[in-house]
Every structure is written in structure tokens, then in C-alpha cells.
């Protein structure tokens, strides 16, 4: 029960890594607020973890105000998991609209989360952000340049947030999953269907020889959100690859 008595917001929690994080946090005693734009799937996960579902578009400040408000003054943890990618394709074929959406969901959302959660954390005298980036932000793959750069921005933003908010006892950490064929974005990463050939191509680049799973990512987030990691900040943990902390 490492999160007993703690309230956590998990964005993009209706499926994939986010659902895995919500389930794992609930198992460890957290009250979980499931945030997503998919009402049906989000509500189902909320029922499963005996938490609360809040419809939230993470690119909108008003939705963040509603989301943080739903947790009230007891908010302890924000997991910024919601993400999006353009389809794997040449850099010059990425449209301006796709660029804007990638950065709005992957980067602006973290800015907005801090704008609304930090005042609550400061009043409590503590708080924790866990931002989900990607190994793509450290080891970019061709065809995903805009996505890669957005995750690089998440990693740098997380480190800088940790440096700025540390004096307020607000910890900021970053988890970098490697490719998973079972998430909603996997076909976009692969540039189409996730064929056996595509799986083999991705798998050949993973040192441990296996993909990230929702449980891998959830366990990394669990540690970083728990009191066991009370001195951990700006840590980039590569799920199923290797860990590098700074």
C-alpha cells in the first residue's frame, strides 16, 4: 500500500499505459482520478479502480482547472501520460496541424498541469509529477522527427521543473517507455499496421529484447510517485531498456 491515502490524477488513463498506471496505483491504495477524452473507456477504468472519471482535454486550461479542482486540496500526484504522434513518415510530409497537435498534447499539457497543480502542491507543502516521455526523446528513430522532438522537450522540461520546484518539495520525474505494439499509437509509430516484420524491426533495437508493457511503466511510475523515491527528481527511467538518472 505504497500510495495509501494519496490522490493521483492520471491522464490518458482510458487505455494502454495510462490504464496500467491507474490500476497499479489503485492496487497500492491511491484514490485515482481517471482523465481522458474517451468517456466510455475512461468511465470503465474508473469503475474498475473504484476511482473517479473526469472528461479532460489536456490541451485546454479550462479542463485542467476542472481536473485539478476535482481532486481538491488533497492532490498528491499528477501523472502526465496522455500523448499523441503523427504517423511515421518523412519530416517534410508532417503537416502544420499535425505538428501543432503533437506539441499541444505532448508538451503544452505538462505546462498546463503545472500551472494548475503547483499552487495546490505549494499549499500542501509537497507534490509529485511523473511525466511520460519516450526513449524517442533520447534515441530518435527516423520518420518520427516531430514526435521525437516533443518527447525530448518533455525530458528537458521535466529536469528544469525539478530544479525550479524542488525548493517547494515538489518532485518531478520522467519515465521513458520503449515501443509497445499493444498501445493505441503503435500503428502510427510503425507507419501502418503492426506486422510481424514491423515488430521484429522495433524489437531488434531494444537491448533487453522485449517491449514495454503497461505494468513495466506502471511500476516505474509507482516507485517515483511513492515516498520511497522522496529524494528522486529529474530521473529518466527507460522501461525495458536501461535507466539513466541525473
mmCIF file of C-alpha atoms in Angstrom:
data_model
loop_
_atom_site.group_PDB
_atom_site.id
_atom_site.type_symbol
_atom_site.label_atom_id
_atom_site.label_comp_id
_atom_site.label_asym_id
_atom_site.label_seq_id
_atom_site.Cartn_x
_atom_site.Cartn_y
_atom_site.Cartn_z
ATOM 1 C CA UNK A 1 0.000 0.000 0.000
ATOM 2 C CA UNK A 2 2.716 2.439 -1.009
ATOM 3 C CA UNK A 3 0.223 5.101 -2.118
ATOM 4 C CA UNK A 4 -2.305 4.683 0.671
ATOM 5 C CA UNK A 5 -4.090 7.960 1.408
ATOM 6 C CA UNK A 6 -2.741 9.667 -1.731
ATOM 7 C CA UNK A 7 -4.829 11.196 -4.526
ATOM 8 C CA UNK A 8 -3.484 10.850 -8.058
ATOM 9 C CA UNK A 9 -4.538 12.234 -11.433
ATOM 10 C CA UNK A 10 -3.604 10.017 -14.397
ATOM 11 C CA UNK A 11 -4.171 11.497 -17.865
ATOM 12 C CA UNK A 12 -4.807 9.341 -20.907
ATOM 13 C CA UNK A 13 -5.910 6.648 -18.461
ATOM 14 C CA UNK A 14 -8.647 5.053 -20.560
ATOM 15 C CA UNK A 15 -6.257 2.607 -22.236
ATOM 16 C CA UNK A 16 -2.668 1.459 -22.681
ATOM 17 C CA UNK A 17 0.000 2.686 -20.285
ATOM 18 C CA UNK A 18 -2.436 5.075 -18.590
ATOM 19 C CA UNK A 19 -4.885 2.312 -17.708
ATOM 20 C CA UNK A 20 -1.999 0.223 -16.393
ATOM 21 C CA UNK A 21 -0.847 3.109 -14.203
ATOM 22 C CA UNK A 22 -4.366 3.711 -12.875
ATOM 23 C CA UNK A 23 -4.776 0.027 -11.982
ATOM 24 C CA UNK A 24 -1.378 -0.235 -10.293
ATOM 25 C CA UNK A 25 -1.852 2.961 -8.293
ATOM 26 C CA UNK A 26 -5.253 1.748 -7.121
ATOM 27 C CA UNK A 27 -3.776 -1.590 -6.027
ATOM 28 C CA UNK A 28 -1.306 0.367 -3.902
ATOM 29 C CA UNK A 29 -4.024 2.361 -2.162
ATOM 30 C CA UNK A 30 -4.285 5.574 -4.186
ATOM 31 C CA UNK A 31 -7.534 7.336 -4.942
ATOM 32 C CA UNK A 32 -7.261 7.620 -8.723
ATOM 33 C CA UNK A 33 -8.817 10.282 -10.914
ATOM 34 C CA UNK A 34 -9.004 8.872 -14.431
ATOM 35 C CA UNK A 35 -8.706 11.628 -17.051
ATOM 36 C CA UNK A 36 -9.343 11.058 -20.746
ATOM 37 C CA UNK A 37 -11.378 12.259 -23.726
ATOM 38 C CA UNK A 38 -12.788 8.749 -24.229
ATOM 39 C CA UNK A 39 -15.786 8.848 -21.910
ATOM 40 C CA UNK A 40 -16.902 5.225 -22.185
ATOM 41 C CA UNK A 41 -13.469 3.625 -21.755
ATOM 42 C CA UNK A 42 -12.429 6.162 -19.126
ATOM 43 C CA UNK A 43 -15.542 5.571 -17.058
ATOM 44 C CA UNK A 44 -14.975 1.806 -17.270
ATOM 45 C CA UNK A 45 -11.422 2.126 -15.916
ATOM 46 C CA UNK A 46 -12.680 4.442 -13.171
ATOM 47 C CA UNK A 47 -15.234 1.836 -12.108
ATOM 48 C CA UNK A 48 -12.591 -0.857 -12.177
ATOM 49 C CA UNK A 49 -10.234 1.083 -9.889
ATOM 50 C CA UNK A 50 -13.088 2.482 -7.782
ATOM 51 C CA UNK A 51 -11.973 5.976 -8.685
ATOM 52 C CA UNK A 52 -13.426 8.998 -10.430
ATOM 53 C CA UNK A 53 -13.613 9.720 -14.155
ATOM 54 C CA UNK A 54 -13.184 13.268 -15.437
ATOM 55 C CA UNK A 55 -13.520 14.105 -19.129
ATOM 56 C CA UNK A 56 -10.468 16.233 -19.839
ATOM 57 C CA UNK A 57 -8.759 17.527 -22.968
ATOM 58 C CA UNK A 58 -5.205 18.013 -21.684
ATOM 59 C CA UNK A 59 -4.555 20.806 -24.211
ATOM 60 C CA UNK A 60 -7.153 23.071 -22.585
ATOM 61 C CA UNK A 61 -6.531 25.128 -19.474
ATOM 62 C CA UNK A 62 -10.213 25.083 -18.502
ATOM 63 C CA UNK A 63 -10.208 21.297 -18.498
ATOM 64 C CA UNK A 64 -7.091 21.250 -16.304
ATOM 65 C CA UNK A 65 -8.781 23.636 -13.872
ATOM 66 C CA UNK A 66 -11.745 21.231 -13.703
ATOM 67 C CA UNK A 67 -9.473 18.207 -13.354
ATOM 68 C CA UNK A 68 -7.339 19.606 -10.539
ATOM 69 C CA UNK A 69 -10.464 21.001 -8.907
ATOM 70 C CA UNK A 70 -11.970 17.511 -8.847
ATOM 71 C CA UNK A 71 -9.061 16.391 -6.657
ATOM 72 C CA UNK A 72 -9.369 19.394 -4.390
ATOM 73 C CA UNK A 73 -6.765 20.316 -1.803
ATOM 74 C CA UNK A 74 -5.740 16.667 -1.299
ATOM 75 C CA UNK A 75 -3.985 16.262 -4.659
ATOM 76 C CA UNK A 76 -0.641 14.476 -4.253
ATOM 77 C CA UNK A 77 0.361 13.131 -7.672
ATOM 78 C CA UNK A 78 -0.073 14.097 -11.329
ATOM 79 C CA UNK A 79 0.905 11.560 -13.978
ATOM 80 C CA UNK A 80 1.086 13.242 -17.387
ATOM 81 C CA UNK A 81 0.604 10.166 -19.553
ATOM 82 C CA UNK A 82 -1.642 11.434 -22.394
ATOM 83 C CA UNK A 83 0.233 11.548 -25.686
ATOM 84 C CA UNK A 84 -0.145 11.560 -29.448
ATOM 85 C CA UNK A 85 2.001 11.094 -32.544
ATOM 86 C CA UNK A 86 1.844 11.803 -36.233
ATOM 87 C CA UNK A 87 2.168 8.746 -38.469
ATOM 88 C CA UNK A 88 5.705 7.597 -39.246
ATOM 89 C CA UNK A 89 6.612 9.489 -42.417
ATOM 90 C CA UNK A 90 9.242 11.874 -43.839
ATOM 91 C CA UNK A 91 9.721 15.070 -41.825
ATOM 92 C CA UNK A 92 8.634 17.363 -44.674
ATOM 93 C CA UNK A 93 5.323 15.499 -45.018
ATOM 94 C CA UNK A 94 4.213 16.296 -41.455
ATOM 95 C CA UNK A 95 1.516 18.947 -41.682
ATOM 96 C CA UNK A 96 1.388 22.098 -39.600
ATOM 97 C CA UNK A 97 -1.801 20.831 -37.966
ATOM 98 C CA UNK A 98 -0.094 17.561 -37.026
ATOM 99 C CA UNK A 99 2.886 19.454 -35.602
ATOM 100 C CA UNK A 100 0.610 21.665 -33.509
ATOM 101 C CA UNK A 101 -1.368 18.707 -32.179
ATOM 102 C CA UNK A 102 1.757 16.726 -31.215
ATOM 103 C CA UNK A 103 3.157 19.642 -29.239
ATOM 104 C CA UNK A 104 -0.187 20.580 -27.696
ATOM 105 C CA UNK A 105 -0.846 17.087 -26.333
ATOM 106 C CA UNK A 106 2.715 16.051 -25.507
ATOM 107 C CA UNK A 107 4.234 19.328 -24.264
ATOM 108 C CA UNK A 108 1.647 22.041 -23.638
ATOM 109 C CA UNK A 109 -0.285 19.622 -21.433
ATOM 110 C CA UNK A 110 2.629 19.441 -18.999
ATOM 111 C CA UNK A 111 2.855 23.230 -18.871
ATOM 112 C CA UNK A 112 -0.872 23.402 -18.114
ATOM 113 C CA UNK A 113 -0.654 20.669 -15.479
ATOM 114 C CA UNK A 114 1.959 22.679 -13.602
ATOM 115 C CA UNK A 115 0.018 25.919 -13.916
ATOM 116 C CA UNK A 116 -2.934 24.338 -12.134
ATOM 117 C CA UNK A 117 -1.366 21.723 -9.841
ATOM 118 C CA UNK A 118 1.672 23.598 -8.499
ATOM 119 C CA UNK A 119 -0.404 26.115 -6.484
ATOM 120 C CA UNK A 120 -2.177 23.173 -4.807
ATOM 121 C CA UNK A 121 1.124 21.401 -4.140
ATOM 122 C CA UNK A 122 2.656 24.551 -2.674
ATOM 123 C CA UNK A 123 -0.216 24.920 -0.232
ATOM 124 C CA UNK A 124 0.200 21.262 0.795
ATOM 125 C CA UNK A 125 3.960 21.642 1.113
ATOM 126 C CA UNK A 126 4.611 18.735 -1.216
ATOM 127 C CA UNK A 127 3.627 17.164 -4.531
ATOM 128 C CA UNK A 128 4.798 14.934 -7.337
ATOM 129 C CA UNK A 129 4.709 14.978 -11.141
ATOM 130 C CA UNK A 130 5.554 11.901 -13.208
ATOM 131 C CA UNK A 131 5.786 12.787 -16.898
ATOM 132 C CA UNK A 132 5.689 10.043 -19.518
ATOM 133 C CA UNK A 133 8.154 10.815 -22.295
ATOM 134 C CA UNK A 134 9.779 8.163 -24.512
ATOM 135 C CA UNK A 135 13.104 6.641 -25.457
ATOM 136 C CA UNK A 136 12.412 8.520 -28.709
ATOM 137 C CA UNK A 137 13.434 11.691 -26.884
ATOM 138 C CA UNK A 138 16.888 10.198 -26.215
ATOM 139 C CA UNK A 139 17.389 7.885 -29.180
ATOM 140 C CA UNK A 140 15.278 9.228 -32.075
ATOM 141 C CA UNK A 141 14.009 6.996 -34.862
ATOM 142 C CA UNK A 142 13.644 8.142 -38.497
ATOM 143 C CA UNK A 143 10.165 9.115 -39.641
ATOM 144 C CA UNK A 144 9.047 10.455 -36.256
ATOM 145 C CA UNK A 145 11.064 13.662 -36.046
ATOM 146 C CA UNK A 146 8.333 15.923 -34.701
ATOM 147 C CA UNK A 147 7.192 13.317 -32.165
ATOM 148 C CA UNK A 148 10.798 12.630 -31.139
ATOM 149 C CA UNK A 149 11.468 16.310 -30.563
ATOM 150 C CA UNK A 150 8.308 16.704 -28.475
ATOM 151 C CA UNK A 151 9.444 13.919 -26.157
ATOM 152 C CA UNK A 152 12.884 15.492 -25.949
ATOM 153 C CA UNK A 153 11.097 18.647 -24.826
ATOM 154 C CA UNK A 154 9.231 16.654 -22.153
ATOM 155 C CA UNK A 155 12.523 15.307 -20.792
ATOM 156 C CA UNK A 156 14.181 18.738 -20.667
ATOM 157 C CA UNK A 157 11.059 20.367 -19.230
ATOM 158 C CA UNK A 158 10.891 17.705 -16.512
ATOM 159 C CA UNK A 159 14.511 18.292 -15.491
ATOM 160 C CA UNK A 160 14.013 22.045 -15.419
ATOM 161 C CA UNK A 161 10.765 21.751 -13.451
ATOM 162 C CA UNK A 162 12.549 19.547 -10.927
ATOM 163 C CA UNK A 163 15.233 22.180 -10.484
ATOM 164 C CA UNK A 164 12.744 25.023 -10.105
ATOM 165 C CA UNK A 165 10.137 23.375 -7.891
ATOM 166 C CA UNK A 166 12.435 21.319 -5.685
ATOM 167 C CA UNK A 167 12.586 24.077 -3.074
ATOM 168 C CA UNK A 168 8.794 23.705 -2.709
ATOM 169 C CA UNK A 169 9.180 19.965 -2.010
ATOM 170 C CA UNK A 170 7.601 19.249 -5.399
ATOM 171 C CA UNK A 171 9.306 16.350 -7.153
ATOM 172 C CA UNK A 172 9.297 15.949 -10.945
ATOM 173 C CA UNK A 173 10.352 12.739 -12.663
ATOM 174 C CA UNK A 174 10.202 11.387 -16.184
ATOM 175 C CA UNK A 175 9.637 7.829 -17.435
ATOM 176 C CA UNK A 176 10.761 6.884 -20.941
ATOM 177 C CA UNK A 177 8.994 3.748 -22.236
ATOM 178 C CA UNK A 178 10.263 1.987 -25.310
ATOM 179 C CA UNK A 179 7.881 0.962 -28.132
ATOM 180 C CA UNK A 180 4.910 -1.237 -27.243
ATOM 181 C CA UNK A 181 2.903 -2.954 -30.007
ATOM 182 C CA UNK A 182 -0.166 -3.053 -27.781
ATOM 183 C CA UNK A 183 -0.837 0.682 -27.344
ATOM 184 C CA UNK A 184 -3.249 2.786 -29.395
ATOM 185 C CA UNK A 185 -0.385 4.657 -31.082
ATOM 186 C CA UNK A 186 1.627 1.611 -32.163
ATOM 187 C CA UNK A 187 0.284 1.573 -35.734
ATOM 188 C CA UNK A 188 1.199 5.248 -36.157
ATOM 189 C CA UNK A 189 4.741 4.582 -34.908
ATOM 190 C CA UNK A 190 5.037 1.725 -37.384
ATOM 191 C CA UNK A 191 3.638 3.764 -40.269
ATOM 192 C CA UNK A 192 0.690 1.419 -40.733
ATOM 193 C CA UNK A 193 -0.283 -1.992 -39.431
ATOM 194 C CA UNK A 194 1.965 -3.517 -36.776
ATOM 195 C CA UNK A 195 3.055 -6.500 -38.837
ATOM 196 C CA UNK A 196 5.412 -9.226 -37.650
ATOM 197 C CA UNK A 197 8.113 -7.565 -39.752
ATOM 198 C CA UNK A 198 7.491 -4.227 -38.025
ATOM 199 C CA UNK A 199 7.537 -5.873 -34.591
ATOM 200 C CA UNK A 200 10.828 -7.577 -35.383
ATOM 201 C CA UNK A 201 12.324 -4.320 -36.655
ATOM 202 C CA UNK A 202 11.440 -2.475 -33.449
ATOM 203 C CA UNK A 203 12.412 -5.367 -31.195
ATOM 204 C CA UNK A 204 15.880 -5.549 -32.731
ATOM 205 C CA UNK A 205 16.605 -2.068 -31.336
ATOM 206 C CA UNK A 206 15.644 -2.897 -27.704
ATOM 207 C CA UNK A 207 18.661 -4.095 -25.658
ATOM 208 C CA UNK A 208 16.623 -6.366 -23.348
ATOM 209 C CA UNK A 209 14.864 -7.973 -26.285
ATOM 210 C CA UNK A 210 11.288 -7.235 -25.222
ATOM 211 C CA UNK A 211 8.800 -4.383 -25.495
ATOM 212 C CA UNK A 212 7.468 -2.160 -22.729
ATOM 213 C CA UNK A 213 4.248 -3.314 -21.090
ATOM 214 C CA UNK A 214 1.697 -1.244 -19.159
ATOM 215 C CA UNK A 215 2.874 -2.985 -15.984
ATOM 216 C CA UNK A 216 6.509 -2.027 -16.657
ATOM 217 C CA UNK A 217 5.573 1.616 -16.997
ATOM 218 C CA UNK A 218 3.141 1.487 -14.071
ATOM 219 C CA UNK A 219 5.759 0.022 -11.734
ATOM 220 C CA UNK A 220 8.262 2.726 -12.669
ATOM 221 C CA UNK A 221 5.628 5.389 -12.030
ATOM 222 C CA UNK A 222 4.628 3.733 -8.763
ATOM 223 C CA UNK A 223 8.145 3.932 -7.382
ATOM 224 C CA UNK A 224 8.655 7.535 -8.495
ATOM 225 C CA UNK A 225 5.297 8.608 -7.035
ATOM 226 C CA UNK A 226 5.867 6.843 -3.735
ATOM 227 C CA UNK A 227 7.623 8.088 -0.610
ATOM 228 C CA UNK A 228 10.376 5.552 -1.360
ATOM 229 C CA UNK A 229 11.524 7.965 -4.081
ATOM 230 C CA UNK A 230 11.418 11.030 -1.830
ATOM 231 C CA UNK A 231 14.890 12.097 -2.983
ATOM 232 C CA UNK A 232 14.369 11.272 -6.672
ATOM 233 C CA UNK A 233 13.831 14.076 -9.156
ATOM 234 C CA UNK A 234 14.563 14.590 -12.869
ATOM 235 C CA UNK A 235 15.080 10.857 -13.304
ATOM 236 C CA UNK A 236 14.700 9.439 -16.816
ATOM 237 C CA UNK A 237 13.874 5.754 -16.388
ATOM 238 C CA UNK A 238 13.972 3.711 -19.591
ATOM 239 C CA UNK A 239 11.483 0.898 -19.274
ATOM 240 C CA UNK A 240 12.826 -2.411 -20.585
ATOM 241 C CA UNK A 241 15.975 -0.699 -21.818
ATOM 242 C CA UNK A 242 18.215 0.787 -19.142
ATOM 243 C CA UNK A 243 17.988 3.520 -16.522
ATOM 244 C CA UNK A 244 19.829 6.834 -16.511
ATOM 245 C CA UNK A 245 19.283 9.349 -13.739
ATOM 246 C CA UNK A 246 20.640 12.875 -13.497
#
